[in-house]
PDB file of C-alpha atoms in Angstrom:
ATOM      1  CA  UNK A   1      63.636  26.164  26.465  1.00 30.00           C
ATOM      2  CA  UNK A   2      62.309  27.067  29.997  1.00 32.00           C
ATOM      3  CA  UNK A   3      62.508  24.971  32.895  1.00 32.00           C
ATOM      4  CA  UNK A   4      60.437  25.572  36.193  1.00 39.00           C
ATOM      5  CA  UNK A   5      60.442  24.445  39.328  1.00 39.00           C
ATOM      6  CA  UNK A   6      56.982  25.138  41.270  1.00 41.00           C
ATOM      7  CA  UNK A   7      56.347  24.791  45.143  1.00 40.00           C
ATOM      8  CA  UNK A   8      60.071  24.697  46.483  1.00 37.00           C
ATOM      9  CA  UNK A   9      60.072  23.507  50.061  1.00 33.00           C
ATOM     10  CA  UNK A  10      60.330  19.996  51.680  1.00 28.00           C
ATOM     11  CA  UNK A  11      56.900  18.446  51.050  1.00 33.00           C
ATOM     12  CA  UNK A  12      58.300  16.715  47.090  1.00 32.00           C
ATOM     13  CA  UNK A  13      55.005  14.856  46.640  1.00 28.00           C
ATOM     14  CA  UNK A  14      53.038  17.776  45.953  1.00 32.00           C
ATOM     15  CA  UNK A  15      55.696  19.381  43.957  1.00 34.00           C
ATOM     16  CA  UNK A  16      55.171  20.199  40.195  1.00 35.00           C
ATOM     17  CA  UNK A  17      56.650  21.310  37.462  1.00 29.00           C
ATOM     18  CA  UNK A  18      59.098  22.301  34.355  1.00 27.00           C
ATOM     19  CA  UNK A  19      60.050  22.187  30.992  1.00 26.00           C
ATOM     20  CA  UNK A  20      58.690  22.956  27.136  1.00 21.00           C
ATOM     21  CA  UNK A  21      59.289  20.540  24.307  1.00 22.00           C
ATOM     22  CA  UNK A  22      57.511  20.901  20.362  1.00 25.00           C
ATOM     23  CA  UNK A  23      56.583  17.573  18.675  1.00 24.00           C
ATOM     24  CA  UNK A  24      56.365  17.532  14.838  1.00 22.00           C
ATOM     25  CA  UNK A  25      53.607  18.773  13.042  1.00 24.00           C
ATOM     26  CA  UNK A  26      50.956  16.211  11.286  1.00 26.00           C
ATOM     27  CA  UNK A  27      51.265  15.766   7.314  1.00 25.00           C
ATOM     28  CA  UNK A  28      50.739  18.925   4.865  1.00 28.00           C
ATOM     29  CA  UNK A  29      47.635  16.569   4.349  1.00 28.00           C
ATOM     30  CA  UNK A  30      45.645  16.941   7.338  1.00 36.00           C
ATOM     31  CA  UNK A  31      46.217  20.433   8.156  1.00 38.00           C
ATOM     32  CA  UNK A  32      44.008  23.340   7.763  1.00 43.00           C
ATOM     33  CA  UNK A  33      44.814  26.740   8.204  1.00 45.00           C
ATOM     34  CA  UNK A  34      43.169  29.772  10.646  1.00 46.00           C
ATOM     35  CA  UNK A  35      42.670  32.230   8.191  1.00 46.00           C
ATOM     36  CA  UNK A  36      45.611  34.152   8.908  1.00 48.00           C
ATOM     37  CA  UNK A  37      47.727  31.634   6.689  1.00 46.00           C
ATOM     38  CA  UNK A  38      48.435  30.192   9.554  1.00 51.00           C
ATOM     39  CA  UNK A  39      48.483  25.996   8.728  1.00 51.00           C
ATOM     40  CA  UNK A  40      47.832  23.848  11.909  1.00 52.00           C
ATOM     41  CA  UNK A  41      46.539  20.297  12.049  1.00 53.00           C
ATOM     42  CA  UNK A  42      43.350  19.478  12.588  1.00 72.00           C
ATOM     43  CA  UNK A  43      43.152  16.509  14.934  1.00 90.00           C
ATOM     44  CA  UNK A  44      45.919  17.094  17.072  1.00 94.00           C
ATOM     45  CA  UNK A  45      46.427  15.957  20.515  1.00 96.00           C
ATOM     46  CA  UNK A  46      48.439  16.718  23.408  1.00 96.00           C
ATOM     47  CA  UNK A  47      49.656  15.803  27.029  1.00 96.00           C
ATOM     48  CA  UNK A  48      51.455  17.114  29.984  1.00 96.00           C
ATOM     49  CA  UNK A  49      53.314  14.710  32.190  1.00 97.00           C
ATOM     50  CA  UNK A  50      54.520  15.503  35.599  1.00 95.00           C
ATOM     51  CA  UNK A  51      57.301  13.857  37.894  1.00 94.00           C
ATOM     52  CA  UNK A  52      55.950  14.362  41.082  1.00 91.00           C
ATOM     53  CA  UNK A  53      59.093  13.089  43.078  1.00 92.00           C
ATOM     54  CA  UNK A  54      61.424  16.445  41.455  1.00 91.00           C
ATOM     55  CA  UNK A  55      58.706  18.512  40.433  1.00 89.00           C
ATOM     56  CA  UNK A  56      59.892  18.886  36.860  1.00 93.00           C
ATOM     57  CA  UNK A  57      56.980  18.064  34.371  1.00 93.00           C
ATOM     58  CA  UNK A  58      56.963  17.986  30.394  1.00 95.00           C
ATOM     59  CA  UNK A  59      54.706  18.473  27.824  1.00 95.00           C
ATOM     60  CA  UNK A  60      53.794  17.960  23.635  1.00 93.00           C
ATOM     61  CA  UNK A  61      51.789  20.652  22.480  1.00 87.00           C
ATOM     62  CA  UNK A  62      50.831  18.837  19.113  1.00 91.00           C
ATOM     63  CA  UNK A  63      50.780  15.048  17.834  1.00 94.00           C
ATOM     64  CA  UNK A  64      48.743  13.002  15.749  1.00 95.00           C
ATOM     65  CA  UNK A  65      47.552  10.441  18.596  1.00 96.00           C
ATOM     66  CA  UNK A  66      46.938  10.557  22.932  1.00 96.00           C
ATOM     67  CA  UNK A  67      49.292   7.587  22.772  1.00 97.00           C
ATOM     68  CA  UNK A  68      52.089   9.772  20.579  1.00 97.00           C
ATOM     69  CA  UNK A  69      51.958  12.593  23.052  1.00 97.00           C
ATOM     70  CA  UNK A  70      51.538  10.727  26.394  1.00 97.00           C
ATOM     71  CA  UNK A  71      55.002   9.306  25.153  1.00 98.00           C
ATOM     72  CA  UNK A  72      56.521  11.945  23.850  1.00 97.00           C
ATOM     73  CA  UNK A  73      55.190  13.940  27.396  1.00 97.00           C
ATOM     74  CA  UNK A  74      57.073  11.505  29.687  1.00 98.00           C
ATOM     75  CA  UNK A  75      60.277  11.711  27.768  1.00 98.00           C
ATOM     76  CA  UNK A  76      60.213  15.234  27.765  1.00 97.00           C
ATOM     77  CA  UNK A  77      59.466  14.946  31.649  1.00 97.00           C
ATOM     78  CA  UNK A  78      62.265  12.845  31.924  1.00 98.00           C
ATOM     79  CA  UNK A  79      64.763  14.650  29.667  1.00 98.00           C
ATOM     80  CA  UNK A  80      64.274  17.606  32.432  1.00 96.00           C
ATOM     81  CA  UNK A  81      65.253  15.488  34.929  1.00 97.00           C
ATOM     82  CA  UNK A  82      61.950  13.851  36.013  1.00 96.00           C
ATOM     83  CA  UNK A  83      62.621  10.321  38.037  1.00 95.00           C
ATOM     84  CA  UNK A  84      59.040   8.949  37.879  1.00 97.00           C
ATOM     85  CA  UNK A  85      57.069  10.945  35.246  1.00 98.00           C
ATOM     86  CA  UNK A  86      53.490  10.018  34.395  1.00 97.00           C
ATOM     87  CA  UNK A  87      50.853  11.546  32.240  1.00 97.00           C
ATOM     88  CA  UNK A  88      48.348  13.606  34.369  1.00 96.00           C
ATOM     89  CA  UNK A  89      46.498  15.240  31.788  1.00 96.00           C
ATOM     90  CA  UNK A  90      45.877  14.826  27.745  1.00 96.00           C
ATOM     91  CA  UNK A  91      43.573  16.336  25.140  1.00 96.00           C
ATOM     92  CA  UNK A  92      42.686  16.739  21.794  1.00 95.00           C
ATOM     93  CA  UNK A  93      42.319  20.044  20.123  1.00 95.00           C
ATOM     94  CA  UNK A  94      42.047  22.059  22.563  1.00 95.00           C
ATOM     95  CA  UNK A  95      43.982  23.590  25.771  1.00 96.00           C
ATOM     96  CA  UNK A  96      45.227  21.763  28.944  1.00 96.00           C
ATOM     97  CA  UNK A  97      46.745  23.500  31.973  1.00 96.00           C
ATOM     98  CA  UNK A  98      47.875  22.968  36.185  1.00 95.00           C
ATOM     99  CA  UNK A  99      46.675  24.503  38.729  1.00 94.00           C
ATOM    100  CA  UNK A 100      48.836  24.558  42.085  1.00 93.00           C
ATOM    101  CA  UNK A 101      47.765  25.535  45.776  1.00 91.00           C
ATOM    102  CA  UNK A 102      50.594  26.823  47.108  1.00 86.00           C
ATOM    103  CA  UNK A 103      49.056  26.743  50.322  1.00 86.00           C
ATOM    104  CA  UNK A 104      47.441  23.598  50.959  1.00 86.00           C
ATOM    105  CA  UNK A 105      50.533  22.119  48.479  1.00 87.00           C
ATOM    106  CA  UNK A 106      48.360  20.108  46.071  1.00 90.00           C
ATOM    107  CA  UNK A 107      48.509  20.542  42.087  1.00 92.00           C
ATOM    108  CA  UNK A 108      45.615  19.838  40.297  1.00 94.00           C
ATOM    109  CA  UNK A 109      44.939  19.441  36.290  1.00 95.00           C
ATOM    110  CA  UNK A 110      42.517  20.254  33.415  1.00 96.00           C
ATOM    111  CA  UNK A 111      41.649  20.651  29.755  1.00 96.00           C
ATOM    112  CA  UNK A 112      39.284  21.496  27.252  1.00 96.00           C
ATOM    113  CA  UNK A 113      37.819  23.320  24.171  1.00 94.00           C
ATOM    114  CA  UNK A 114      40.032  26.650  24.801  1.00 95.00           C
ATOM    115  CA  UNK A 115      42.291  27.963  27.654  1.00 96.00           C
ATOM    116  CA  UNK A 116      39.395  29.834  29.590  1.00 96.00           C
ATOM    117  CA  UNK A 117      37.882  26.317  29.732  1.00 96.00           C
ATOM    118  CA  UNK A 118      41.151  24.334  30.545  1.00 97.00           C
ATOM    119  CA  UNK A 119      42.285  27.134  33.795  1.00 96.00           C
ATOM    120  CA  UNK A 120      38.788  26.867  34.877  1.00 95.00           C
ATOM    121  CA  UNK A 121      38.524  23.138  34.693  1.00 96.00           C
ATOM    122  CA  UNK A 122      41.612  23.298  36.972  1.00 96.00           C
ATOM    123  CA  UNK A 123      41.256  25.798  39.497  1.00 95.00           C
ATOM    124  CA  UNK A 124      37.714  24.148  39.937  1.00 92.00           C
ATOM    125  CA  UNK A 125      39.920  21.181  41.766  1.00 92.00           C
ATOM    126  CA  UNK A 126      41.324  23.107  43.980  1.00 90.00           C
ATOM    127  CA  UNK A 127      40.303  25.701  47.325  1.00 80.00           C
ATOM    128  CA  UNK A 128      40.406  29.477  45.816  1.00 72.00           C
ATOM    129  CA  UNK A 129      43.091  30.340  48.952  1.00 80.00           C
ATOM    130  CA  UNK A 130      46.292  30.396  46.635  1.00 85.00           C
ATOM    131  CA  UNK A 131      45.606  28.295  43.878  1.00 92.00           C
ATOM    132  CA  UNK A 132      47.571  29.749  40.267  1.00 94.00           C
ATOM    133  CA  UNK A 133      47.846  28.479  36.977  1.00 95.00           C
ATOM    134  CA  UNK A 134      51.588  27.062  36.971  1.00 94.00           C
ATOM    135  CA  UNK A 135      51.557  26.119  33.224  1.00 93.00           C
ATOM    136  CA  UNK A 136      49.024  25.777  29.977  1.00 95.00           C
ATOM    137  CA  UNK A 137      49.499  25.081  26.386  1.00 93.00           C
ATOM    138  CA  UNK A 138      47.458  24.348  23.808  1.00 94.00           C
ATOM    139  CA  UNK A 139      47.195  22.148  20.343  1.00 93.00           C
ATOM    140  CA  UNK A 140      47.369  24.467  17.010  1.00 90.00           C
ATOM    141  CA  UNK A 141      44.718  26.734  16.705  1.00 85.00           C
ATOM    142  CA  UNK A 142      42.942  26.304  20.125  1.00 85.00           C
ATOM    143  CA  UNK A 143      43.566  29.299  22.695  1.00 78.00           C
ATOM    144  CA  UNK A 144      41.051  31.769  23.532  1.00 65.00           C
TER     145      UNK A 144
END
């Protein structure tokens, strides 16, 4: 497991980000596969949670409901050592990411139908003077 730390420096309430956590995959049932025999569900959904106060965030990359991984998304926050962790962004199949400004110190967040679409939808919130993708992930299936 990784943990980061983005924007280190004084100003906390702009301050973003850490940590990786898998949730458990939906029912033999519902899944399909990506023709590579590669089995991933097909409704799955997904959050990333961020504790703006330490900077640590958290994040499920697949679960069968936005309630399920908003949950599981703060407890991962919080099992990093987030103090006041709250969902920022969620999704279903498909990518999410944050963007963070380094220079003007603000984070911004986005998803969508693959990760071109998610980065974009996130460094569209921001100034282009040093904004970077911090983190991404996507549900099963969904990348490119």
């Amino acid at each position: 497991m990784i943990v980061k730390h983005i924007l280190s420096g004084a100003a906390v309430v702009t301050a973003a980000v850490g940590a990786i956590m898998s949730a458990h995959m939906a029912s033999a049932a519902a899944q399909v596969g990506d023709g590579n025999g590669n089995a991933y569900a097909s409704n799955t959904y997904s959050a990333i949670a961020l504790s703006l106060e330490t900077g640590y965030y958290g994040w499920v990359p697949n679960s069968n409901s936005y309630e399920q991984a908003a949950s599981m998304a703060i407890a991962d926050c919080q099992s990093r050592g987030g103090t006041d962790c709250e969902v920022k962004v969620t999704w279903r199949n498909g990518c999410g990411a944050i963007a963070v400004n380094k220079v003007e110190r603000t984070i911004s967040y986005g998803s969508g139908p693959s990760l071109s679409a998610a980065t974009t939808d996130a460094l569209g919130k921001q100034s282009s003077s040093g904004t970077e993708i911090a983190h991404w992930n996507c549900t099963p299936g969904y990348s490119l």
